Short mmCIF file of C-alpha atoms in Angstrom, two decimals:
data_model
loop_
_atom_site.label_atom_id
_atom_site.label_comp_id
_atom_site.label_asym_id
_atom_site.label_seq_id
_atom_site.Cartn_x
_atom_site.Cartn_y
_atom_site.Cartn_z
CA MET F 13 179.65 139.74 60.31
CA LYS F 14 177.31 142.22 58.70
CA LYS F 15 174.64 139.51 58.39
CA ILE F 16 175.11 138.50 62.03
CA ASN F 17 174.83 142.11 63.15
CA TYR F 18 171.68 142.48 61.06
CA TRP F 19 169.86 139.42 62.42
CA LEU F 20 171.12 139.47 66.04
CA PRO F 21 168.53 142.01 67.39
CA LEU F 22 165.74 140.02 65.77
CA TRP F 23 166.93 136.79 67.39
CA ILE F 24 167.23 138.48 70.77
CA ALA F 25 163.71 139.89 70.50
CA PHE F 26 162.38 136.47 69.47
CA GLY F 27 164.13 134.86 72.47
CA ILE F 28 162.62 137.37 74.91
CA ALA F 29 159.15 136.82 73.50
CA ALA F 30 159.54 133.06 73.70
CA GLY F 31 160.78 133.32 77.30
CA ILE F 32 157.78 135.40 78.30
CA PHE F 33 155.43 132.90 76.63
CA ILE F 34 157.02 129.90 78.31
CA GLY F 35 157.20 131.75 81.64
CA ASN F 36 153.49 132.51 81.53
CA ILE F 37 152.77 128.81 81.03
CA PHE F 38 154.91 127.48 83.87
CA ALA F 39 155.08 130.42 86.32
CA PRO F 40 151.88 129.50 88.27
CA LEU F 41 153.50 126.19 89.23
CA ASP F 42 156.22 127.90 91.22
CA TYR F 43 155.04 131.46 91.66
CA PHE F 44 156.58 132.36 95.00
CA SER F 45 160.00 130.95 94.14
CA SER F 46 160.28 133.08 91.02
CA ARG F 47 158.74 136.43 92.00
CA LYS F 48 159.31 138.91 94.73
CA VAL F 49 156.31 139.45 97.06
CA TYR F 50 156.07 143.13 97.95
CA ALA F 51 155.64 144.39 101.49
CA GLY F 52 152.66 146.23 102.93
CA ASN F 53 149.60 146.93 100.85
CA LYS F 54 151.36 145.66 97.71
CA LYS F 55 151.74 142.27 99.35
CA ILE F 56 148.01 142.12 99.98
CA ASP F 57 147.31 143.11 96.38
CA GLU F 58 149.74 140.44 95.20
CA VAL F 59 148.08 137.74 97.31
CA LEU F 60 144.58 138.61 96.15
CA GLY F 61 145.72 138.92 92.55
CA TYR F 62 147.44 135.55 92.60
CA ILE F 63 144.43 133.87 94.23
CA SER F 64 142.13 135.37 91.63
CA LYS F 65 144.34 134.23 88.82
CA SER F 66 145.52 130.81 89.92
CA TYR F 67 143.43 129.28 92.73
CA VAL F 68 142.09 125.80 91.97
CA ASP F 69 138.42 126.83 92.37
CA THR F 70 136.44 129.95 91.58
CA VAL F 71 136.83 132.46 94.42
CA ASN F 72 134.78 135.50 95.38
CA ILE F 73 137.53 138.02 96.14
CA ASP F 74 135.07 140.42 97.79
CA ASP F 75 134.15 137.74 100.32
CA LEU F 76 137.84 137.16 101.06
CA VAL F 77 138.32 140.87 101.68
CA GLU F 78 135.27 140.95 104.01
CA ARG F 79 136.85 138.19 106.09
CA ALA F 80 140.37 139.60 105.92
CA ILE F 81 139.65 143.11 107.24
CA PRO F 82 138.37 141.93 110.66
CA SER F 83 141.48 139.73 110.94
CA ILE F 84 143.72 142.72 110.28
CA LEU F 85 141.91 144.89 112.83
CA SER F 86 141.98 142.10 115.42
CA GLY F 87 145.72 142.72 115.67
CA LEU F 88 144.99 146.15 117.13
CA ASP F 89 143.00 147.14 120.21
CA PRO F 90 139.68 145.44 121.11
CA HIS F 91 137.58 148.39 119.94
CA SER F 92 138.92 148.84 116.42
CA THR F 93 136.33 146.97 114.38
CA TYR F 94 134.93 146.40 110.91
CA ILE F 95 131.17 146.61 110.40
CA PRO F 96 129.80 144.94 107.25
CA ALA F 97 127.29 146.87 105.17
CA SER F 98 124.55 144.45 106.27
CA GLU F 99 125.02 145.48 109.90
CA MET F 100 125.70 149.20 109.44
CA LYS F 101 122.03 150.06 109.10
CA LYS F 102 121.22 148.44 112.47
CA ASN F 103 124.13 150.25 114.13
CA ASP F 104 123.12 153.59 112.64
CA GLU F 105 119.49 153.10 113.65
CA LEU F 106 120.42 152.61 117.30
CA LEU F 107 122.52 155.78 117.48
CA ASN F 108 120.45 157.96 115.13
CA GLY F 109 117.35 157.49 117.27
CA HIS F 110 115.02 155.98 114.68
CA PHE F 111 114.43 153.06 112.36
CA SER F 112 112.12 152.48 109.43
CA GLY F 113 109.24 150.14 110.21
CA ILE F 114 105.58 149.92 111.20
CA GLY F 115 105.96 151.17 114.78
CA VAL F 116 104.87 148.41 117.14
CA GLU F 117 106.21 146.53 120.14
CA PHE F 118 105.43 142.82 119.99
CA ILE F 119 106.00 139.40 121.49
CA VAL F 120 105.85 136.00 119.83
CA PHE F 121 103.11 134.33 121.84
CA ASN F 122 101.80 130.81 121.11
CA ASP F 123 103.61 130.93 117.74
CA THR F 124 101.77 134.14 116.81
CA VAL F 125 103.04 137.74 116.67
CA ALA F 126 101.03 139.62 119.31
CA ILE F 127 101.22 143.41 119.48
CA VAL F 128 101.92 144.72 122.98
CA ASN F 129 102.19 148.48 122.36
CA ILE F 130 101.75 150.95 119.53
CA ILE F 131 104.51 153.58 119.26
CA PRO F 132 102.84 157.02 119.47
CA GLY F 133 102.90 158.93 116.20
CA GLY F 134 104.02 155.87 114.25
CA PRO F 135 102.51 154.41 111.08
CA SER F 136 100.58 151.64 112.86
CA GLU F 137 98.78 154.14 115.06
CA ALA F 138 97.80 156.09 111.94
CA VAL F 139 96.00 153.10 110.38
CA GLY F 140 94.25 151.94 113.54
CA ILE F 141 96.28 148.93 114.63
CA GLN F 142 95.65 148.27 118.32
CA PRO F 143 97.44 146.66 121.27
CA PHE F 144 96.68 142.93 121.61
CA ASP F 145 96.05 142.55 117.85
CA ARG F 146 97.60 139.42 116.31
CA ILE F 147 99.44 139.55 112.99
CA VAL F 148 98.52 136.30 111.21
CA TYR F 149 99.34 137.25 107.60
CA VAL F 150 101.99 139.43 105.99
CA ASN F 151 101.52 140.21 102.31
CA ASP F 152 99.03 137.33 102.11
CA SER F 153 101.56 134.80 103.49
CA LEU F 154 100.87 132.98 106.75
CA PHE F 155 102.82 134.64 109.57
CA THR F 156 102.83 132.06 112.38
CA GLY F 157 105.55 129.93 113.94
CA ILE F 158 108.17 132.50 112.97
CA ALA F 159 111.31 133.40 114.92
CA GLN F 160 111.65 136.88 116.38
CA ASP F 161 114.54 137.96 114.12
CA LYS F 162 112.46 137.00 111.07
CA VAL F 163 109.61 139.16 112.38
CA PHE F 164 111.93 142.19 112.36
CA GLN F 165 113.01 141.42 108.80
CA LYS F 166 109.40 141.29 107.60
CA LEU F 167 108.03 144.31 109.44
CA ARG F 168 110.95 146.69 108.97
CA GLY F 169 111.92 148.07 105.57
CA GLN F 170 112.56 151.19 103.51
CA ASN F 171 110.59 154.35 104.17
CA ASN F 172 107.39 154.70 102.15
CA THR F 173 107.23 150.99 101.28
CA LYS F 174 103.95 149.25 102.05
CA VAL F 175 103.24 146.01 103.89
CA LYS F 176 99.84 144.34 103.99
CA LEU F 177 98.94 142.82 107.37
CA GLY F 178 96.23 140.31 108.18
CA ILE F 179 95.06 141.24 111.71
CA LYS F 180 93.11 139.00 114.10
CA ARG F 181 91.27 141.14 116.64
CA ALA F 182 89.23 139.83 119.56
CA SER F 183 86.28 142.07 118.67
CA SER F 184 86.08 140.79 115.08
CA PRO F 185 85.40 137.23 113.87
CA GLU F 186 87.01 138.01 110.51
CA ILE F 187 90.62 138.71 109.59
CA ILE F 188 91.08 142.46 109.11
CA ASP F 189 93.33 143.51 106.21
CA ILE F 190 95.36 146.64 106.98
CA THR F 191 98.07 148.13 104.77
CA VAL F 192 100.79 150.04 106.62
CA THR F 193 103.22 152.43 104.97
CA ARG F 194 106.59 152.12 106.69
CA ALA F 195 108.11 155.30 108.11
CA ASP F 196 110.71 156.48 110.60
CA VAL F 197 109.90 155.24 114.08
CA PRO F 198 111.63 156.97 117.03
CA VAL F 199 113.92 154.97 119.32
CA LYS F 200 114.15 156.58 122.74
CA SER F 201 117.45 156.69 124.58
CA VAL F 202 116.04 158.46 127.65
CA ASN F 203 113.84 155.60 128.83
CA ALA F 204 112.45 157.09 132.02
CA ALA F 205 112.08 160.42 133.79
CA TYR F 206 109.96 160.65 136.92
CA MET F 207 109.91 162.04 140.46
CA LEU F 208 111.13 159.77 143.25
CA THR F 209 110.30 162.23 146.03
CA ASN F 210 108.98 165.78 146.17
CA ASN F 211 112.31 167.17 144.96
CA ILE F 212 114.39 164.24 143.63
CA GLY F 213 114.06 163.32 139.98
CA TYR F 214 115.25 160.17 138.21
CA ILE F 215 116.45 159.99 134.58
CA ARG F 216 117.52 156.77 132.87
CA ILE F 217 119.71 157.00 129.75
CA SER F 218 120.19 153.74 127.83
CA GLN F 219 122.73 155.09 125.31
CA PHE F 220 124.14 158.33 123.92
CA GLY F 221 122.69 158.84 120.44
CA SER F 222 121.95 161.76 118.15
CA THR F 223 118.61 162.49 119.85
CA THR F 224 119.70 161.86 123.46
CA TYR F 225 120.50 165.46 124.37
CA ASN F 226 117.14 166.79 123.19
CA GLU F 227 115.35 163.96 125.02
CA PHE F 228 117.38 164.75 128.14
CA ILE F 229 116.53 168.46 128.01
CA GLY F 230 112.86 167.54 127.72
CA ALA F 231 113.17 165.29 130.75
CA LEU F 232 114.91 168.07 132.74
CA ALA F 233 112.19 170.55 131.90
CA LYS F 234 109.47 168.09 132.90
CA LEU F 235 111.07 167.29 136.26
CA LYS F 236 111.96 170.88 137.10
CA SER F 237 108.36 171.89 136.46
CA GLN F 238 107.42 169.37 139.16
CA GLY F 239 109.78 170.89 141.72
CA CYS F 240 112.93 168.80 141.11
CA ASN F 241 116.24 170.24 142.36
CA SER F 242 118.23 167.00 142.72
CA PHE F 243 118.86 164.45 140.00
CA ILE F 244 119.74 160.76 139.85
CA ILE F 245 121.18 159.95 136.42
CA ASP F 246 121.03 156.20 135.78
CA LEU F 247 123.72 155.00 133.36
CA GLN F 248 123.61 151.33 134.31
CA GLN F 249 123.94 149.07 131.24
CA ASN F 250 124.68 152.16 129.12
CA THR F 251 127.51 151.07 126.82
CA GLY F 252 128.14 154.54 125.36
CA GLY F 253 127.60 156.03 121.93
CA TYR F 254 128.27 159.55 120.66
CA LEU F 255 130.83 161.48 122.70
CA GLU F 256 129.21 164.76 121.67
CA ALA F 257 125.91 163.76 123.30
CA ALA F 258 127.75 162.97 126.55
CA ARG F 259 129.58 166.30 126.38
CA ARG F 260 126.38 168.32 125.97
CA ILE F 261 124.63 166.54 128.84
CA THR F 262 127.68 166.90 131.13
CA GLN F 263 127.75 170.62 130.41
CA GLU F 264 124.29 170.99 131.99
CA PHE F 265 125.89 170.32 135.40
CA LEU F 266 129.28 172.06 135.19
CA SER F 267 130.33 175.67 135.62
CA ASN F 268 132.02 177.81 132.99
CA GLY F 269 135.61 176.78 132.30
CA GLU F 270 135.49 173.40 134.03
CA LEU F 271 137.19 170.67 132.03
CA ILE F 272 134.88 167.91 130.79
CA PHE F 273 137.55 165.70 129.17
CA TYR F 274 140.46 165.83 126.77
CA THR F 275 141.55 163.53 123.94
CA GLU F 276 145.04 162.74 122.73
CA GLY F 277 146.56 160.29 120.26
CA ARG F 278 149.74 159.59 118.31
CA THR F 279 148.68 161.77 115.37
CA TYR F 280 146.00 163.76 117.22
CA LYS F 281 147.18 166.63 119.37
CA ARG F 282 145.58 167.13 122.76
CA GLN F 283 142.15 168.70 122.55
CA ASN F 284 140.56 170.06 125.72
CA VAL F 285 136.78 170.22 126.03
CA PHE F 286 135.44 172.74 128.57
CA ALA F 287 131.98 173.62 129.86
CA ASP F 288 130.75 177.02 128.68
CA GLY F 289 128.58 177.83 131.70
CA SER F 290 125.25 177.55 129.90
CA GLY F 291 124.05 174.53 131.88
CA SER F 292 120.66 174.63 133.60
CA CYS F 293 121.57 172.34 136.55
CA GLN F 294 124.78 173.91 137.86
CA LYS F 295 123.41 174.31 141.40
CA ASP F 296 121.43 171.07 141.66
CA GLN F 297 122.59 167.94 143.45
CA VAL F 298 123.52 165.17 141.02
CA LEU F 299 124.20 161.49 141.64
CA VAL F 300 125.20 159.01 138.92
CA LEU F 301 124.44 155.28 138.97
CA LEU F 302 127.01 153.01 137.31
CA ASP F 303 127.57 149.28 136.93
CA GLU F 304 130.05 146.98 135.21
CA SER F 305 128.40 147.49 131.79
CA SER F 306 128.55 151.30 131.84
CA ALA F 307 131.15 152.21 129.26
CA SER F 308 132.71 154.83 127.00
CA ALA F 309 130.51 157.98 126.86
CA SER F 310 128.93 156.91 130.17
CA GLU F 311 132.40 156.99 131.71
CA VAL F 312 133.14 160.39 130.16
CA PHE F 313 130.10 161.86 131.88
CA SER F 314 130.83 160.10 135.18
CA GLY F 315 134.52 161.01 135.13
CA ALA F 316 133.75 164.69 134.62
CA ILE F 317 131.21 164.72 137.45
CA GLN F 318 133.61 162.87 139.76
CA ASP F 319 136.85 164.71 138.98
CA ASN F 320 135.23 168.13 139.30
CA ASP F 321 133.74 167.08 142.67
CA ARG F 322 130.38 167.95 141.16
CA GLY F 323 128.39 164.92 142.31
CA LEU F 324 128.53 161.36 143.63
CA ILE F 325 129.16 158.18 141.64
CA VAL F 326 127.27 155.27 143.18
CA GLY F 327 127.17 151.59 142.25
CA ARG F 328 129.94 149.39 140.89
CA ARG F 329 133.14 149.82 138.86
CA SER F 330 132.41 150.69 135.24
CA PHE F 331 133.57 148.75 132.18
CA GLY F 332 136.78 150.64 131.39
CA LYS F 333 136.69 151.86 127.78
CA GLY F 334 138.84 154.94 127.29
CA LEU F 335 139.54 154.71 123.56
CA VAL F 336 138.11 157.03 120.92
CA GLN F 337 137.08 155.60 117.54
CA ASN F 338 136.75 157.42 114.24
CA GLN F 339 134.45 155.87 111.65
CA PHE F 340 135.54 155.51 108.02
CA LYS F 341 132.82 154.47 105.57
CA PHE F 342 133.55 152.50 102.42
CA GLU F 343 131.69 152.87 99.13
CA ASP F 344 129.58 149.75 99.80
CA GLU F 345 128.27 151.33 103.07
CA SER F 346 130.41 149.10 105.30
CA ALA F 347 132.63 150.89 107.79
CA MET F 348 135.80 150.64 109.83
CA ARG F 349 135.90 152.09 113.32
CA LEU F 350 139.52 152.77 114.13
CA THR F 351 140.88 153.87 117.50
CA ILE F 352 142.60 157.21 116.96
CA ALA F 353 143.01 158.58 120.50
CA ARG F 354 142.47 158.07 124.20
CA TYR F 355 140.18 160.27 126.21
CA HIS F 356 141.17 161.45 129.68
CA THR F 357 139.04 162.67 132.55
CA PRO F 358 139.74 166.15 134.02
CA SER F 359 142.24 164.76 136.57
CA GLY F 360 144.29 163.30 133.71
CA ARG F 361 143.38 159.63 134.06
CA CYS F 362 142.60 157.37 131.15
CA ILE F 363 140.11 154.79 132.33
CA GLN F 364 140.85 152.22 129.60
CA LYS F 365 141.35 148.83 131.21
CA GLU F 366 144.36 146.70 130.36
CA TYR F 367 144.39 144.67 127.15
CA GLU F 368 146.89 142.70 125.09
CA VAL F 369 147.03 143.52 121.39
CA GLY F 370 145.36 140.81 119.36
CA LYS F 371 143.86 139.04 122.38
CA SER F 372 140.28 140.28 122.39
CA ASP F 373 138.94 136.98 123.77
CA SER F 374 140.60 137.46 127.15
CA TYR F 375 139.56 141.13 127.10
CA ASN F 376 135.94 140.18 126.51
CA GLN F 377 136.17 137.67 129.36
CA ASP F 378 136.96 140.42 131.87
CA LEU F 379 133.42 140.86 133.20
CA VAL F 380 133.14 137.12 133.79
CA ASN F 381 136.42 137.22 135.70
CA ARG F 382 135.17 140.13 137.81
CA TYR F 383 132.07 138.15 138.67
CA LEU F 384 134.11 135.08 139.62
CA ARG F 385 136.35 137.21 141.86
CA GLY F 386 133.26 138.43 143.69
CA GLU F 387 133.70 142.02 142.61
CA PHE F 388 129.98 142.55 141.98
CA TYR F 389 129.26 141.84 145.64
CA ASN F 390 132.36 142.90 147.61
CA GLN F 391 134.35 146.09 147.08
CA ASP F 392 137.47 144.54 148.65
CA SER F 393 137.68 142.24 145.61
CA ILE F 394 138.64 145.28 143.50
CA LYS F 395 142.43 145.48 143.41
CA MET F 396 143.71 149.05 143.07
CA ASP F 397 147.26 148.65 144.39
CA ASN F 398 148.95 148.83 140.98
CA LEU F 399 146.68 151.45 139.42
CA PRO F 400 147.97 155.00 138.79
CA LEU F 401 146.73 157.48 141.38
CA PHE F 402 145.14 160.83 140.47
CA HIS F 403 143.26 163.45 142.44
CA THR F 404 140.06 165.41 141.99
CA LEU F 405 139.86 169.19 142.37
CA SER F 406 139.47 168.87 146.15
CA GLY F 407 142.25 166.27 146.44
CA ARG F 408 140.16 163.11 146.60
CA PRO F 409 142.04 160.05 145.34
CA VAL F 410 140.80 158.48 142.10
CA TYR F 411 142.41 155.77 140.00
CA GLY F 412 143.06 155.35 136.31
CA ASN F 413 143.41 152.51 133.79
CA ASP F 414 140.52 150.37 135.03
CA GLY F 415 137.17 152.08 134.70
CA ILE F 416 135.45 154.57 137.00
CA MET F 417 135.52 153.52 140.65
CA PRO F 418 132.35 154.55 142.49
CA ASP F 419 132.50 156.98 145.39
CA VAL F 420 129.97 154.78 147.16
CA PHE F 421 130.04 151.07 146.38
CA VAL F 422 126.70 149.25 146.33
CA PRO F 423 126.75 145.50 145.64
CA ARG F 424 124.57 143.88 143.02
CA ASP F 425 121.11 143.21 144.40
CA THR F 426 120.26 139.50 144.25
CA ILE F 427 117.21 139.49 146.53
CA GLY F 428 114.64 137.17 145.02
CA GLU F 429 116.98 135.64 142.47
CA ASN F 430 116.98 131.84 142.55
CA SER F 431 116.63 128.95 140.16
CA TYR F 432 112.83 129.29 140.02
CA SER F 433 112.67 133.03 139.25
CA ILE F 434 115.54 132.80 136.75
CA ASN F 435 113.67 130.03 134.93
CA ILE F 436 110.46 132.10 134.90
CA PHE F 437 112.28 135.13 133.42
CA ASN F 438 114.48 133.31 130.90
CA SER F 439 111.64 131.17 129.55
CA GLY F 440 109.53 134.25 128.77
CA ILE F 441 106.68 132.85 130.89
CA LEU F 442 106.37 135.95 133.07
CA ARG F 443 106.08 138.22 130.04
CA GLU F 444 103.53 135.85 128.46
CA TYR F 445 101.38 135.80 131.58
CA ALA F 446 101.54 139.59 131.93
CA PHE F 447 100.36 139.89 128.32
CA THR F 448 97.53 137.38 128.86
CA TYR F 449 96.35 139.16 132.04
CA SER F 450 96.56 142.58 130.36
CA GLU F 451 94.52 141.45 127.37
CA LYS F 452 91.86 139.83 129.54
CA ASN F 453 91.48 142.84 131.86
CA LYS F 454 92.25 145.84 129.65
CA ASN F 455 88.63 146.98 129.39
CA TYR F 456 88.13 146.81 133.15
CA PHE F 457 91.20 149.01 133.77
CA LYS F 458 90.23 151.54 131.11
CA GLU F 459 86.68 151.82 132.44
CA HIS F 460 87.60 152.17 136.12
CA TYR F 461 91.03 153.88 136.23
CA ASN F 462 92.09 156.94 134.24
CA ASN F 463 95.80 156.56 135.02
CA TRP F 464 98.29 153.94 136.06
CA GLU F 465 98.75 155.39 139.56
CA ASP F 466 95.11 154.67 140.42
CA ALA F 467 95.24 151.29 138.70
CA LEU F 468 98.27 150.34 140.78
CA GLN F 469 96.24 150.64 143.99
CA TYR F 470 93.90 147.98 142.62
CA ILE F 471 96.45 145.65 141.10
CA ILE F 472 98.71 145.41 144.17
CA ASN F 473 95.91 143.51 145.94
CA GLN F 474 95.49 140.92 143.18
CA PRO F 475 96.99 137.39 143.59
CA LEU F 476 99.17 137.81 140.50
CA VAL F 477 102.12 135.71 141.68
CA ASN F 478 99.87 132.78 142.64
CA GLU F 479 98.21 132.91 139.22
CA LEU F 480 101.61 133.15 137.55
CA VAL F 481 102.74 130.00 139.37
CA ILE F 482 99.68 128.10 138.10
CA TYR F 483 100.28 129.38 134.57
CA ALA F 484 103.96 128.38 134.74
CA GLU F 485 103.07 124.92 136.02
CA GLN F 486 100.81 124.43 133.00
CA LYS F 487 103.81 125.37 130.87
CA GLY F 488 105.99 122.72 132.52
CA VAL F 489 107.73 124.73 135.27
CA ARG F 490 107.50 122.74 138.50
CA ARG F 491 106.03 124.52 141.54
CA ARG F 492 108.68 125.09 144.25
CA PRO F 493 106.99 126.75 147.26
CA GLN F 494 110.09 127.83 149.18
CA LEU F 495 111.77 129.40 146.15
CA ILE F 496 108.51 131.07 145.13
CA GLU F 497 108.27 132.78 148.52
CA GLU F 498 111.88 133.92 148.25
CA SER F 499 111.22 135.54 144.88
CA ARG F 500 107.65 136.73 145.47
CA THR F 501 108.44 140.46 145.73
CA LEU F 502 110.69 140.35 142.67
CA LEU F 503 108.07 138.52 140.59
CA LYS F 504 105.31 140.82 141.84
CA ASP F 505 107.22 144.00 140.88
CA HIS F 506 107.93 142.67 137.40
CA LEU F 507 104.37 141.51 136.82
CA GLU F 508 102.68 144.68 137.98
CA ALA F 509 105.10 146.88 136.01
CA LEU F 510 104.58 144.93 132.78
CA ILE F 511 100.79 144.80 133.11
CA LEU F 512 100.51 148.54 133.72
CA LYS F 513 102.92 149.23 130.87
CA ASN F 514 100.84 147.08 128.53
CA ILE F 515 97.72 149.07 129.37
CA TYR F 516 98.94 152.61 130.13
CA GLY F 517 102.23 152.84 128.25
CA ASP F 518 105.95 153.16 128.97
CA GLU F 519 105.68 155.81 131.68
CA ALA F 520 104.04 153.28 134.00
CA PHE F 521 106.87 150.76 133.86
CA TYR F 522 109.91 152.12 135.71
CA PRO F 523 108.19 153.71 138.73
CA VAL F 524 106.56 150.36 139.54
CA PHE F 525 109.44 148.14 138.47
CA GLN F 526 111.99 150.08 140.57
CA ARG F 527 109.98 150.79 143.72
CA ASN F 528 111.97 148.19 145.72
CA ASP F 529 115.31 148.80 144.00
CA TYR F 530 118.01 148.77 146.70
CA LEU F 531 120.51 150.88 144.73
CA LEU F 532 117.90 153.54 144.01
CA LYS F 533 116.86 153.68 147.65
CA LYS F 534 120.51 154.12 148.64
CA ALA F 535 120.88 156.95 146.13
CA VAL F 536 117.80 158.75 147.44
CA ASN F 537 119.09 158.42 151.00
CA LEU F 538 122.46 159.97 150.05
CA ILE F 539 120.79 162.94 148.38
CA GLU F 540 118.37 163.48 151.28
CA LYS F 541 121.37 163.64 153.61
CA GLY F 542 123.04 166.24 151.34
CA LYS F 543 125.93 163.93 150.47
CA ALA F 544 125.84 164.75 146.74
CA THR F 545 126.60 168.47 147.05
CA PRO F 546 130.08 169.62 145.96
CA GLU F 547 130.78 170.92 149.49
CA ALA F 548 129.89 167.60 151.12
CA ILE F 549 131.92 165.64 148.56
CA ALA F 550 134.99 167.81 149.08
CA ASN F 551 134.73 167.52 152.87
CA GLU F 552 133.96 163.80 152.91
CA LYS F 553 136.93 162.91 150.68
CA TYR F 554 135.58 159.37 150.14
CA LYS F 555 139.09 158.09 150.68
CA ASN F 556 139.87 154.98 148.62
CA ASN F 557 136.28 155.16 147.32
CA LYS F 558 134.85 153.45 150.42
#
């Protein structure tokens, strides 16, 4: 018995060791039947660990994680997203108001990169690159027959890096070698600011980024110096951006203590955001243009103006994004944008449209469904019967849960749109012809006209549309006389705006491009009649937004 007692622990230890050894050999054959899989994050770790250890082929676990995170977030709301590191730089550039590159606007024309405009103050301007130059070599490699996305990859890059360009210029028979040092190039978010009448100013905001407020203040100062006391703020196609930028711009129009918006979430207590009374436009008429693509921060601004009876909302129902995202960056520079709260307009409404968790496809199809219902053309197609009812300060009815409903509905303008004009636009032929005409006539314009306004008086009498039709026919677009006449004004406005922009810069584009814009004319008419003042809005009531 003493011998048994002496050897027994050793035999037990040997048996345990042998069991572990044998288990390690055979366990992978029946892993899930022999081990408990832990819940939550431990389960994910277990899955990845087992794949790494036992999968039949070599697996890149990092790639699996990159694909898994979007799948996890897809089970939440449609705006909680994962942004890979490769895309974060592009996203940041858009909102930060700059990117690193050579500072040119270009088109790919006849398989060659042709420079349309030089961005003022950018690196290309500093080294003497000119509009209408062709880039035929990059770093001594032929640069023709290249897709547009590849052009961006080649011309953009890190600050202070150099790129050698081979430039073909009409005035020189030889290729000119120019080395450009890449630098920050500004990206404007306030695309236009000009006077529509003697006292009505127009400002177009394409997004709300880190530089938007400063750009907006500059636009206000410019217009006020020209006698502006009424503003049309164009937020069509503006999909949002930084909430802080929208707050600061909204504050320019509201009085002290007026609520701009509030946010609230499951773990985030309600936070009210008020105007502090420092705004420079508190007494001016304001009218906001919206369409079905206006979203997020655009809707914050519009909701505050509408609910405080501060101005008119004109156009079509907005997108309906009332969720607030917080961005969490990972070590590899990728990021997760997670919805943490809902924002509410001053009346208390959340304008987030309905969605089903995990069904982003149907959510993304909503604009198509609106179009098919005829909502872009007929206000009666908008169904508000089941939407929660709220009221503005003066008691006007407004509705939640489905975007911002306009005070004055204006249908989408389709004058001039037909199969011929759509083909001309989508094929890039109109832009190509405008570039060709601009290059051919640039010296004439510069010699005879000091500004675009004077040049416009000349160009409106030129047979541009007829020449465009001939050019398009040479490119394979069949001449269709009846459709051409239907779209003549539309084609003419686009052509003249692009040509003057190519020669005189961005400030020439919108005043010419929008001169026959039906929505803009409606907005001007409402302001001239005094319909955008708080007193008129309160008295009018705009019942049911009609």
